[in-house]
mmCIF file of C-alpha atoms in Angstrom:
data_model
loop_
_atom_site.group_PDB
_atom_site.id
_atom_site.type_symbol
_atom_site.label_atom_id
_atom_site.label_comp_id
_atom_site.label_asym_id
_atom_site.label_seq_id
_atom_site.Cartn_x
_atom_site.Cartn_y
_atom_site.Cartn_z
ATOM 1 C CA MET A 6 35.518 -56.224 21.246
ATOM 2 C CA SER A 7 34.202 -53.731 23.792
ATOM 3 C CA ASP A 8 35.706 -53.565 27.257
ATOM 4 C CA THR A 9 32.477 -52.171 28.666
ATOM 5 C CA PRO A 10 31.064 -54.460 31.385
ATOM 6 C CA GLY A 11 27.936 -56.243 30.321
ATOM 7 C CA PRO A 12 24.728 -56.883 32.267
ATOM 8 C CA ALA A 13 26.366 -59.548 34.433
ATOM 9 C CA ALA A 14 29.109 -57.165 35.516
ATOM 10 C CA GLU A 15 26.533 -54.478 36.179
ATOM 11 C CA ALA A 16 24.578 -56.884 38.364
ATOM 12 C CA ALA A 17 27.718 -57.811 40.279
ATOM 13 C CA SER A 18 28.494 -54.138 40.759
ATOM 14 C CA ALA A 19 24.989 -53.559 42.074
ATOM 15 C CA GLU A 20 25.494 -56.301 44.656
ATOM 16 C CA SER A 21 28.855 -55.045 45.850
ATOM 17 C CA PRO A 22 29.225 -53.628 49.407
ATOM 18 C CA GLY A 23 28.033 -50.033 49.741
ATOM 19 C CA ARG A 24 25.918 -50.147 46.590
ATOM 20 C CA GLN A 25 22.145 -50.506 46.915
ATOM 21 C CA PRO A 26 20.269 -52.063 43.977
ATOM 22 C CA GLY A 27 18.187 -49.464 42.197
ATOM 23 C CA SER A 28 20.095 -46.576 43.734
ATOM 24 C CA ALA A 29 20.380 -43.233 41.938
ATOM 25 C CA ALA A 30 24.124 -43.651 41.623
ATOM 26 C CA GLN A 31 23.759 -47.030 39.941
ATOM 27 C CA ALA A 32 21.129 -45.747 37.509
ATOM 28 C CA ALA A 33 23.262 -42.736 36.623
ATOM 29 C CA GLU A 34 26.303 -44.920 35.996
ATOM 30 C CA MET A 35 24.320 -47.307 33.820
ATOM 31 C CA CYS A 36 22.871 -44.410 31.782
ATOM 32 C CA GLU A 37 26.336 -43.031 31.206
ATOM 33 C CA ARG A 38 27.637 -46.417 30.069
ATOM 34 C CA ALA A 39 24.659 -46.787 27.754
ATOM 35 C CA ARG A 40 25.268 -43.351 26.306
ATOM 36 C CA ARG A 41 28.882 -44.220 25.510
ATOM 37 C CA LEU A 42 27.825 -47.501 23.937
ATOM 38 C CA ALA A 43 25.321 -45.675 21.724
ATOM 39 C CA GLU A 44 27.951 -43.155 20.668
ATOM 40 C CA ASP A 45 30.266 -46.028 19.750
ATOM 41 C CA GLY A 46 27.572 -47.487 17.510
ATOM 42 C CA GLU A 47 26.699 -50.424 19.776
ATOM 43 C CA SER A 48 22.987 -49.781 19.760
ATOM 44 C CA GLY A 49 21.944 -53.258 20.941
ATOM 45 C CA PRO A 50 23.932 -53.237 24.221
ATOM 46 C CA ALA A 51 22.984 -49.575 24.729
ATOM 47 C CA ALA A 52 19.280 -50.343 24.378
ATOM 48 C CA ALA A 53 19.611 -53.284 26.775
ATOM 49 C CA LEU A 54 21.348 -51.137 29.372
ATOM 50 C CA PHE A 55 18.785 -48.337 29.076
ATOM 51 C CA GLY A 56 16.101 -50.992 29.504
ATOM 52 C CA GLU A 57 17.767 -52.207 32.702
ATOM 53 C CA VAL A 58 17.624 -48.685 34.113
ATOM 54 C CA LEU A 59 13.903 -48.571 33.395
ATOM 55 C CA ALA A 60 13.508 -51.928 35.092
ATOM 56 C CA LEU A 61 14.984 -50.437 38.264
ATOM 57 C CA GLY A 62 11.742 -48.543 38.725
ATOM 58 C CA ASP A 63 11.144 -44.934 39.612
ATOM 59 C CA THR A 64 14.721 -43.667 39.834
ATOM 60 C CA PRO A 65 15.815 -40.081 39.086
ATOM 61 C CA GLU A 66 17.335 -41.384 35.845
ATOM 62 C CA ARG A 67 14.136 -42.974 34.518
ATOM 63 C CA ALA A 68 13.293 -40.123 32.131
ATOM 64 C CA ARG A 69 16.857 -39.955 30.844
ATOM 65 C CA ALA A 70 16.972 -43.692 30.254
ATOM 66 C CA ALA A 71 13.617 -43.728 28.489
ATOM 67 C CA LEU A 72 14.687 -40.928 26.151
ATOM 68 C CA GLY A 73 18.009 -42.660 25.484
ATOM 69 C CA LEU A 74 16.194 -45.873 24.678
ATOM 70 C CA ALA A 75 13.811 -43.999 22.338
ATOM 71 C CA VAL A 76 16.682 -42.460 20.386
ATOM 72 C CA VAL A 77 18.565 -45.756 20.103
ATOM 73 C CA LEU A 78 15.468 -47.658 18.978
ATOM 74 C CA ASP A 79 14.561 -44.947 16.471
ATOM 75 C CA ASP A 80 18.046 -45.070 14.977
ATOM 76 C CA ALA A 81 17.674 -48.836 14.696
ATOM 77 C CA GLY A 82 14.378 -48.479 12.820
ATOM 78 C CA ASP A 83 12.091 -49.558 15.659
ATOM 79 C CA VAL A 84 9.800 -46.513 15.515
ATOM 80 C CA ALA A 85 6.989 -48.117 17.516
ATOM 81 C CA GLY A 86 9.384 -49.037 20.328
ATOM 82 C CA ALA A 87 10.909 -45.583 20.218
ATOM 83 C CA ARG A 88 7.538 -43.938 20.602
ATOM 84 C CA GLU A 89 6.657 -46.170 23.539
ATOM 85 C CA ALA A 90 9.914 -45.178 25.239
ATOM 86 C CA ASP A 91 9.226 -41.501 24.493
ATOM 87 C CA ARG A 92 5.860 -41.780 26.191
ATOM 88 C CA ALA A 93 7.492 -43.396 29.214
ATOM 89 C CA ALA A 94 9.840 -40.430 29.495
ATOM 90 C CA ILE A 95 6.981 -37.963 29.078
ATOM 91 C CA ALA A 96 5.007 -39.717 31.803
ATOM 92 C CA THR A 97 7.734 -38.927 34.345
ATOM 93 C CA GLY A 98 6.991 -35.223 33.987
ATOM 94 C CA ASP A 99 10.722 -34.493 33.975
ATOM 95 C CA PRO A 100 11.069 -30.888 32.744
ATOM 96 C CA GLU A 101 14.197 -31.650 30.716
ATOM 97 C CA TYR A 102 14.074 -35.232 29.476
ATOM 98 C CA GLY A 103 10.283 -35.327 29.345
ATOM 99 C CA ALA A 104 10.243 -32.257 27.115
ATOM 100 C CA ARG A 105 13.005 -33.687 24.951
ATOM 101 C CA ALA A 106 11.122 -36.960 24.610
ATOM 102 C CA ALA A 107 7.979 -35.125 23.492
ATOM 103 C CA TYR A 108 10.144 -33.226 20.993
ATOM 104 C CA HIS A 109 11.555 -36.514 19.671
ATOM 105 C CA LEU A 110 8.083 -38.058 19.522
ATOM 106 C CA ALA A 111 6.800 -35.097 17.498
ATOM 107 C CA LEU A 112 9.636 -35.486 15.009
ATOM 108 C CA THR A 113 8.828 -39.168 14.477
ATOM 109 C CA HIS A 114 5.231 -38.275 13.651
ATOM 110 C CA GLU A 115 6.251 -35.449 11.303
ATOM 111 C CA ARG A 116 8.674 -37.756 9.553
ATOM 112 C CA ALA A 117 5.879 -40.290 9.077
ATOM 113 C CA GLY A 118 3.497 -37.643 7.703
ATOM 114 C CA GLU A 119 1.137 -37.762 10.679
ATOM 115 C CA PRO A 120 0.289 -34.085 11.350
ATOM 116 C CA GLY A 121 -2.453 -34.794 13.892
ATOM 117 C CA ASP A 122 -0.221 -36.892 16.144
ATOM 118 C CA ALA A 123 2.657 -34.469 15.591
ATOM 119 C CA GLN A 124 0.461 -31.601 16.727
ATOM 120 C CA THR A 125 -0.454 -33.488 19.921
ATOM 121 C CA ALA A 126 3.209 -34.150 20.649
ATOM 122 C CA TRP A 127 4.211 -30.535 19.993
ATOM 123 C CA ARG A 128 1.479 -29.373 22.357
ATOM 124 C CA THR A 129 3.001 -31.646 24.985
ATOM 125 C CA VAL A 130 6.366 -29.986 24.396
ATOM 126 C CA ALA A 131 4.743 -26.578 24.843
ATOM 127 C CA ASP A 132 2.966 -27.730 28.013
ATOM 128 C CA PHE A 133 6.316 -28.571 29.620
ATOM 129 C CA GLY A 134 7.214 -24.890 29.266
ATOM 130 C CA ASN A 135 10.931 -25.590 28.957
ATOM 131 C CA PRO A 136 12.367 -22.408 27.362
ATOM 132 C CA ALA A 137 14.894 -24.471 25.401
ATOM 133 C CA TYR A 138 12.127 -26.203 23.427
ATOM 134 C CA LEU A 139 9.167 -23.849 23.732
ATOM 135 C CA PRO A 140 10.011 -21.623 20.713
ATOM 136 C CA THR A 141 10.448 -24.655 18.458
ATOM 137 C CA ALA A 142 7.156 -26.110 19.631
ATOM 138 C CA HIS A 143 5.218 -22.904 18.962
ATOM 139 C CA LEU A 144 6.793 -22.532 15.516
ATOM 140 C CA ALA A 145 5.947 -26.135 14.634
ATOM 141 C CA LEU A 146 2.375 -25.746 15.914
ATOM 142 C CA ALA A 147 1.989 -22.541 13.911
ATOM 143 C CA ARG A 148 3.092 -24.198 10.707
ATOM 144 C CA LEU A 149 0.843 -27.214 11.262
ATOM 145 C CA ALA A 150 -2.135 -24.931 11.881
ATOM 146 C CA ASP A 151 -1.223 -22.859 8.821
ATOM 147 C CA ASP A 152 -1.037 -25.974 6.662
ATOM 148 C CA ALA A 153 -4.504 -26.909 7.925
ATOM 149 C CA GLY A 154 -5.869 -23.469 6.979
ATOM 150 C CA ASP A 155 -6.310 -22.337 10.592
ATOM 151 C CA PHE A 156 -4.837 -18.827 10.386
ATOM 152 C CA ASP A 157 -6.049 -17.694 13.800
ATOM 153 C CA GLY A 158 -4.515 -20.720 15.492
ATOM 154 C CA ALA A 159 -1.281 -20.292 13.543
ATOM 155 C CA ARG A 160 -1.107 -16.588 14.356
ATOM 156 C CA GLY A 161 -1.386 -17.296 18.086
ATOM 157 C CA HIS A 162 1.521 -19.724 18.018
ATOM 158 C CA TRP A 163 3.636 -17.464 15.792
ATOM 159 C CA GLU A 164 3.071 -14.611 18.220
ATOM 160 C CA ASP A 165 3.940 -16.871 21.162
ATOM 161 C CA ALA A 166 7.159 -17.921 19.411
ATOM 162 C CA VAL A 167 8.145 -14.284 18.883
ATOM 163 C CA ALA A 168 7.242 -13.486 22.484
ATOM 164 C CA THR A 169 9.763 -16.048 23.757
ATOM 165 C CA GLY A 170 12.524 -13.732 22.566
ATOM 166 C CA ASP A 171 14.423 -16.660 21.069
ATOM 167 C CA PRO A 172 17.032 -15.281 18.607
ATOM 168 C CA GLU A 173 16.755 -18.283 16.277
ATOM 169 C CA TYR A 174 13.103 -19.271 16.131
ATOM 170 C CA GLY A 175 11.542 -15.901 17.024
ATOM 171 C CA PRO A 176 12.662 -14.233 13.762
ATOM 172 C CA LEU A 177 11.482 -17.246 11.746
ATOM 173 C CA ALA A 178 8.057 -16.974 13.347
ATOM 174 C CA ALA A 179 7.950 -13.224 12.726
ATOM 175 C CA HIS A 180 8.752 -13.718 9.053
ATOM 176 C CA ASP A 181 6.159 -16.471 8.574
ATOM 177 C CA LEU A 182 3.424 -14.482 10.303
ATOM 178 C CA ALA A 183 4.283 -11.317 8.394
ATOM 179 C CA GLN A 184 4.031 -13.176 5.089
ATOM 180 C CA ARG A 185 0.531 -14.328 5.921
ATOM 181 C CA LEU A 186 -0.506 -10.867 7.114
ATOM 182 C CA LEU A 187 0.722 -9.318 3.867
ATOM 183 C CA GLU A 188 -1.220 -11.901 1.873
ATOM 184 C CA ARG A 189 -4.305 -10.940 3.872
ATOM 185 C CA GLY A 190 -3.820 -7.211 3.184
ATOM 186 C CA GLU A 191 -2.692 -6.278 6.696
ATOM 187 C CA PRO A 192 0.646 -4.516 6.125
ATOM 188 C CA ALA A 193 0.520 -2.406 9.306
ATOM 189 C CA ARG A 194 0.291 -5.523 11.480
ATOM 190 C CA ALA A 195 3.019 -7.152 9.423
ATOM 191 C CA GLN A 196 5.269 -4.161 10.110
ATOM 192 C CA ARG A 197 4.767 -4.465 13.855
ATOM 193 C CA VAL A 198 5.547 -8.182 13.806
ATOM 194 C CA LEU A 199 8.662 -7.705 11.677
ATOM 195 C CA THR A 200 9.891 -4.877 13.858
ATOM 196 C CA ALA A 201 9.554 -7.144 16.891
ATOM 197 C CA GLY A 202 11.421 -9.885 15.028
ATOM 198 C CA LEU A 203 14.262 -7.541 14.085
ATOM 199 C CA ARG A 204 14.770 -6.660 17.732
ATOM 200 C CA LEU A 205 15.624 -10.317 18.376
ATOM 201 C CA VAL A 206 18.368 -10.470 15.729
ATOM 202 C CA ASP A 207 21.974 -9.456 16.186
ATOM 203 C CA ARG A 208 22.965 -8.309 12.719
ATOM 204 C CA ALA A 209 26.613 -9.232 13.238
ATOM 205 C CA SER A 210 25.892 -12.818 14.240
ATOM 206 C CA GLY A 211 22.792 -13.335 12.093
ATOM 207 C CA PRO A 212 23.197 -11.257 8.905
ATOM 208 C CA HIS A 213 20.955 -13.534 6.811
ATOM 209 C CA ALA A 214 18.081 -13.475 9.291
ATOM 210 C CA HIS A 215 18.423 -9.706 9.684
ATOM 211 C CA SER A 216 18.423 -9.100 5.922
ATOM 212 C CA ARG A 217 15.441 -11.415 5.420
ATOM 213 C CA LEU A 218 13.368 -9.548 7.983
ATOM 214 C CA ALA A 219 14.545 -6.144 6.757
ATOM 215 C CA VAL A 220 13.460 -6.922 3.191
ATOM 216 C CA ALA A 221 10.113 -8.209 4.427
ATOM 217 C CA LEU A 222 9.685 -5.005 6.444
ATOM 218 C CA GLY A 223 10.400 -2.949 3.329
ATOM 219 C CA ILE A 224 7.761 -4.928 1.429
ATOM 220 C CA ALA A 225 5.267 -4.300 4.216
ATOM 221 C CA CYS A 226 6.012 -0.583 3.994
ATOM 222 C CA LEU A 227 5.461 -0.689 0.231
ATOM 223 C CA ASP A 228 2.119 -2.405 0.678
ATOM 224 C CA GLN A 229 1.070 0.132 3.274
ATOM 225 C CA ALA A 230 2.126 2.957 0.944
ATOM 226 C CA ILE A 231 0.118 1.426 -1.900
ATOM 227 C CA GLY A 232 -2.923 1.351 0.331
ATOM 228 C CA ALA A 233 -2.421 4.983 1.344
ATOM 229 C CA PHE A 234 -1.959 6.202 -2.241
ATOM 230 C CA GLY A 235 -5.064 4.307 -3.322
ATOM 231 C CA ALA A 236 -7.056 5.776 -0.459
ATOM 232 C CA ALA A 237 -5.990 9.278 -1.527
ATOM 233 C CA LEU A 238 -7.538 8.670 -4.963
ATOM 234 C CA GLY A 239 -10.846 7.450 -3.563
ATOM 235 C CA GLU A 240 -13.179 4.928 -5.097
ATOM 236 C CA ALA A 241 -13.066 3.992 -8.774
ATOM 237 C CA GLY A 242 -15.211 6.352 -10.824
ATOM 238 C CA GLU A 243 -14.655 9.309 -8.496
ATOM 239 C CA SER A 244 -12.683 12.332 -9.674
ATOM 240 C CA ALA A 245 -9.376 12.676 -7.872
ATOM 241 C CA ASP A 246 -8.473 15.735 -5.814
ATOM 242 C CA PRO A 247 -6.797 18.137 -8.288
ATOM 243 C CA GLU A 248 -4.176 19.087 -5.700
ATOM 244 C CA VAL A 249 -2.954 15.656 -4.574
ATOM 245 C CA GLY A 250 -4.501 13.358 -7.186
ATOM 246 C CA PRO A 251 -1.729 13.634 -9.811
ATOM 247 C CA LEU A 252 0.997 12.931 -7.250
ATOM 248 C CA ALA A 253 -0.968 10.053 -5.710
ATOM 249 C CA THR A 254 -1.575 8.603 -9.183
ATOM 250 C CA GLU A 255 2.110 8.689 -10.086
ATOM 251 C CA LEU A 256 3.258 7.262 -6.760
ATOM 252 C CA LEU A 257 0.666 4.499 -6.917
ATOM 253 C CA ALA A 258 1.409 3.611 -10.544
ATOM 254 C CA ARG A 259 5.171 3.548 -9.998
ATOM 255 C CA THR A 260 5.020 1.601 -6.720
ATOM 256 C CA LEU A 261 2.635 -1.170 -7.765
ATOM 257 C CA PRO A 262 5.116 -2.795 -10.210
ATOM 258 C CA LEU A 263 7.599 -3.187 -7.340
ATOM 259 C CA ARG A 264 5.114 -5.667 -5.875
ATOM 260 C CA GLY A 265 4.505 -7.382 -9.214
ATOM 261 C CA ARG A 266 1.113 -5.725 -9.700
ATOM 262 C CA ASP A 267 1.665 -4.412 -13.220
ATOM 263 C CA GLY A 268 -1.981 -4.707 -14.245
ATOM 264 C CA GLU A 269 -3.080 -2.475 -11.368
ATOM 265 C CA ALA A 270 -0.345 0.025 -12.277
ATOM 266 C CA ARG A 271 -1.685 0.266 -15.834
ATOM 267 C CA GLU A 272 -5.168 0.822 -14.462
ATOM 268 C CA ALA A 273 -3.886 3.595 -12.169
ATOM 269 C CA TRP A 274 -2.353 5.480 -15.113
ATOM 270 C CA ARG A 275 -5.450 4.898 -17.241
ATOM 271 C CA ARG A 276 -7.710 6.238 -14.530
ATOM 272 C CA GLY A 277 -5.582 9.352 -14.118
ATOM 273 C CA LEU A 278 -5.308 10.019 -17.850
ATOM 274 C CA THR A 279 -9.090 9.780 -18.295
ATOM 275 C CA ASP A 280 -9.983 11.909 -15.261
ATOM 276 C CA PRO A 281 -10.632 15.466 -16.542
ATOM 277 C CA ALA A 282 -9.771 16.926 -13.151
ATOM 278 C CA VAL A 283 -6.177 15.659 -13.196
ATOM 279 C CA ALA A 284 -5.464 14.288 -16.696
ATOM 280 C CA ALA A 285 -3.109 17.101 -17.796
ATOM 281 C CA GLN A 286 -0.986 16.890 -14.661
ATOM 282 C CA VAL A 287 -0.954 13.097 -14.729
ATOM 283 C CA ARG A 288 0.235 13.156 -18.336
ATOM 284 C CA ALA A 289 3.001 15.583 -17.405
ATOM 285 C CA ARG A 290 4.122 13.221 -14.630
ATOM 286 C CA LEU A 291 3.915 10.239 -16.974
ATOM 287 C CA ARG A 292 6.207 12.098 -19.396
ATOM 288 C CA ARG A 293 8.607 13.184 -16.641
ATOM 289 C CA GLU A 294 11.545 11.264 -18.125
ATOM 290 C CA PHE A 295 10.829 11.914 -21.815
ATOM 291 C CA GLY A 296 13.174 14.894 -22.076
ATOM 292 C CA SER A 297 12.677 18.052 -24.092
ATOM 293 C CA ASP A 298 10.520 18.103 -27.196
ATOM 294 C CA ASP A 299 12.653 20.922 -28.641
ATOM 295 C CA GLY A 300 9.614 22.905 -29.601
ATOM 296 C CA ASP A 301 7.877 20.041 -31.409
ATOM 297 C CA ASP A 302 4.238 19.493 -30.679
ATOM 298 C CA PRO A 303 4.059 16.088 -28.947
ATOM 299 C CA ALA A 304 0.731 15.506 -30.642
ATOM 300 C CA GLY A 305 2.498 15.784 -34.008
ATOM 301 C CA LEU A 306 5.122 13.142 -33.263
ATOM 302 C CA TRP A 307 3.738 9.762 -34.188
ATOM 303 C CA TRP A 308 5.827 7.913 -31.593
ATOM 304 C CA GLU A 309 4.750 10.008 -28.603
ATOM 305 C CA PRO A 310 1.487 8.118 -27.964
ATOM 306 C CA LEU A 311 3.428 4.869 -28.233
ATOM 307 C CA LEU A 312 5.924 6.048 -25.621
ATOM 308 C CA GLU A 313 3.176 7.210 -23.284
ATOM 309 C CA GLN A 314 1.333 3.932 -23.636
ATOM 310 C CA ALA A 315 4.538 1.940 -23.107
ATOM 311 C CA VAL A 316 5.385 3.860 -19.928
ATOM 312 C CA ALA A 317 1.845 3.504 -18.605
ATOM 313 C CA GLU A 318 1.866 -0.243 -19.317
ATOM 314 C CA GLY A 319 5.405 -0.866 -18.125
ATOM 315 C CA ALA A 320 6.325 -1.994 -21.642
ATOM 316 C CA LEU A 321 8.984 0.591 -22.487
ATOM 317 C CA PRO A 322 11.857 -1.965 -22.515
ATOM 318 C CA ALA A 323 9.910 -4.114 -24.984
ATOM 319 C CA LEU A 324 9.229 -1.126 -27.225
ATOM 320 C CA ALA A 325 12.885 -0.106 -27.130
ATOM 321 C CA GLY A 326 13.868 -3.676 -27.943
ATOM 322 C CA GLU A 327 11.618 -3.668 -31.002
ATOM 323 C CA ALA A 328 12.989 -0.338 -32.218
ATOM 324 C CA PHE A 329 16.624 -1.319 -31.788
ATOM 325 C CA GLY A 330 15.952 -4.718 -33.351
ATOM 326 C CA ALA A 331 14.466 -3.047 -36.425
ATOM 327 C CA LEU A 332 17.341 -0.569 -36.605
ATOM 328 C CA ASP A 333 19.899 -3.359 -36.332
ATOM 329 C CA HIS A 334 18.225 -5.363 -39.094
ATOM 330 C CA MET A 335 17.903 -2.382 -41.437
ATOM 331 C CA TYR A 336 21.478 -1.318 -40.792
ATOM 332 C CA ALA A 337 22.768 -4.816 -41.533
ATOM 333 C CA LEU A 338 20.893 -4.966 -44.852
ATOM 334 C CA LEU A 339 22.157 -1.583 -46.007
ATOM 335 C CA ALA A 340 25.702 -1.985 -44.664
ATOM 336 C CA VAL A 341 26.247 -5.277 -46.493
ATOM 337 C CA ARG A 342 25.104 -3.684 -49.723
ATOM 338 C CA TYR A 343 27.301 -0.629 -49.131
ATOM 339 C CA ALA A 344 30.347 -2.826 -48.445
ATOM 340 C CA ASP A 345 30.108 -4.535 -51.844
ATOM 341 C CA GLU A 346 32.369 -3.288 -54.593
ATOM 342 C CA PRO A 347 30.371 -1.288 -57.159
ATOM 343 C CA ALA A 348 31.492 -3.711 -59.837
ATOM 344 C CA ASP A 349 29.885 -6.575 -57.955
ATOM 345 C CA ARG A 350 26.439 -4.988 -57.850
ATOM 346 C CA ARG A 351 23.953 -6.192 -60.407
ATOM 347 C CA PRO A 352 21.429 -3.735 -61.875
ATOM 348 C CA GLY A 353 18.493 -3.094 -59.556
ATOM 349 C CA GLU A 354 20.102 -4.767 -56.579
ATOM 350 C CA SER A 355 20.382 -1.572 -54.537
ATOM 351 C CA HIS A 356 16.697 -0.861 -55.029
ATOM 352 C CA GLU A 357 15.872 -4.397 -53.914
ATOM 353 C CA VAL A 358 17.962 -4.087 -50.727
ATOM 354 C CA LEU A 359 16.394 -0.748 -49.874
ATOM 355 C CA GLY A 360 12.957 -2.300 -50.294
ATOM 356 C CA ARG A 361 13.838 -5.114 -47.922
ATOM 357 C CA ALA A 362 15.115 -2.569 -45.389
ATOM 358 C CA VAL A 363 11.983 -0.415 -45.341
ATOM 359 C CA ARG A 364 9.816 -3.492 -44.894
ATOM 360 C CA VAL A 365 11.566 -4.457 -41.638
ATOM 361 C CA PRO A 366 9.267 -2.541 -39.198
ATOM 362 C CA SER A 367 6.047 -3.747 -40.838
ATOM 363 C CA ASP A 368 5.524 -6.583 -38.374
ATOM 364 C CA TYR A 369 5.600 -4.286 -35.344
ATOM 365 C CA ALA A 370 2.532 -2.494 -33.989
ATOM 366 C CA TRP A 371 4.173 0.839 -34.699
ATOM 367 C CA GLY A 372 5.185 -0.069 -38.275
ATOM 368 C CA PRO A 373 2.097 1.417 -39.986
ATOM 369 C CA LEU A 374 2.600 4.690 -38.076
ATOM 370 C CA LEU A 375 6.162 4.901 -39.386
ATOM 371 C CA HIS A 376 4.944 4.292 -42.919
ATOM 372 C CA GLU A 377 2.267 6.970 -42.568
ATOM 373 C CA SER A 378 4.859 9.402 -41.245
ATOM 374 C CA PHE A 379 7.051 8.829 -44.294
ATOM 375 C CA ALA A 380 4.115 9.260 -46.653
ATOM 376 C CA GLU A 381 3.286 12.598 -45.039
ATOM 377 C CA ARG A 382 6.916 13.760 -45.232
ATOM 378 C CA LEU A 383 6.998 12.757 -48.912
ATOM 379 C CA ARG A 384 3.837 14.777 -49.577
ATOM 380 C CA LEU A 385 5.241 17.837 -47.836
ATOM 381 C CA ALA A 386 8.521 17.568 -49.754
ATOM 382 C CA MET A 387 7.183 16.776 -53.214
ATOM 383 C CA GLY A 388 3.683 18.169 -53.194
ATOM 384 C CA PRO A 389 0.234 16.625 -53.240
ATOM 385 C CA THR A 390 0.921 14.819 -56.499
ATOM 386 C CA ALA A 391 3.558 12.574 -54.898
ATOM 387 C CA ALA A 392 2.400 8.992 -54.902
ATOM 388 C CA LEU A 393 3.713 5.761 -53.450
ATOM 389 C CA PRO A 394 3.603 2.427 -55.264
ATOM 390 C CA PRO A 395 0.461 0.387 -54.574
ATOM 391 C CA GLY A 396 0.857 -1.766 -51.483
ATOM 392 C CA TRP A 397 3.971 0.116 -50.356
ATOM 393 C CA PRO A 398 6.167 -0.837 -48.570
ATOM 394 C CA ASP A 399 5.200 -4.512 -48.433
ATOM 395 C CA ALA A 400 4.371 -5.057 -52.073
#
């Protein structure tokens, strides 16, 4: 049982000598008692006591009591009553409790999925101008406008949130705005916003926020670089500048995949390789990591075009996977046969295993080229009369 005096005791206290009914001191004491009751989980008595403060009229504690009543009623599931109490607190114009009540009212509307009413409440929070709640209000308004497809409205609120200098909500606003700017192809503006956001973050106390913005800034720089490299190449169908075109082609083609734009990277290589003004230099840059040909003519090596195509299409890992898969399969077939004791081998079995091994690459796009290469080597070694069985190697 609580030892907190009830309404009767409060009334007696109000009538005691030296205490004027409705005085500021009485209202403050009642609010404090109500707060303690609410913290102890006695929401009913707390709500009643907050209501008594409101009944005292226009005291300095009216806004505080109205907000307290709103929170208690909301916790008890009386959302309509809570909102009415919030509005009573807002009506006082109190810069602290009025702003907090508008904040609470906005949350009740967001929770109920009422974006229009939430937006009105958040605007009320912003109108109070309390720096403790202003950044949150601008961020919420930005996201509501963004969800409604109003980019210009969202951008204004994101910028206002960053301008508050708030170390928690300013960086969040900078990141959200930068994401939209990047989606709209405005990397330079995104860089400026992210740089402003980074200035608000103390890396030691906010490592996650700092890293998030730093990565976003790097992405913005990549997007700006992609735009610059593309501009250096000019419009599609134009010949690239022989001096800078090959470098711009390589940089563009190797940077685009970092942003998940593999199709555009393939097109950049294709354009360079088909442009007579720069094709030879572009091919040399494409083959930068191929290593030495040891005097062999690349045109005479059947796998060279496959490697070039794989690099240009970003498919080199897949090609390597196919080649190693075929090698592994062929090795396994031959090794098992080699491991058998000679006495265990039936006549013709070795020939059968070898046939199965040479058929392994047939299902790959490069299989026919391998078969053609072998046929040519056989002709060179044994003369023009050398012949392969019909349908070799799959027959």
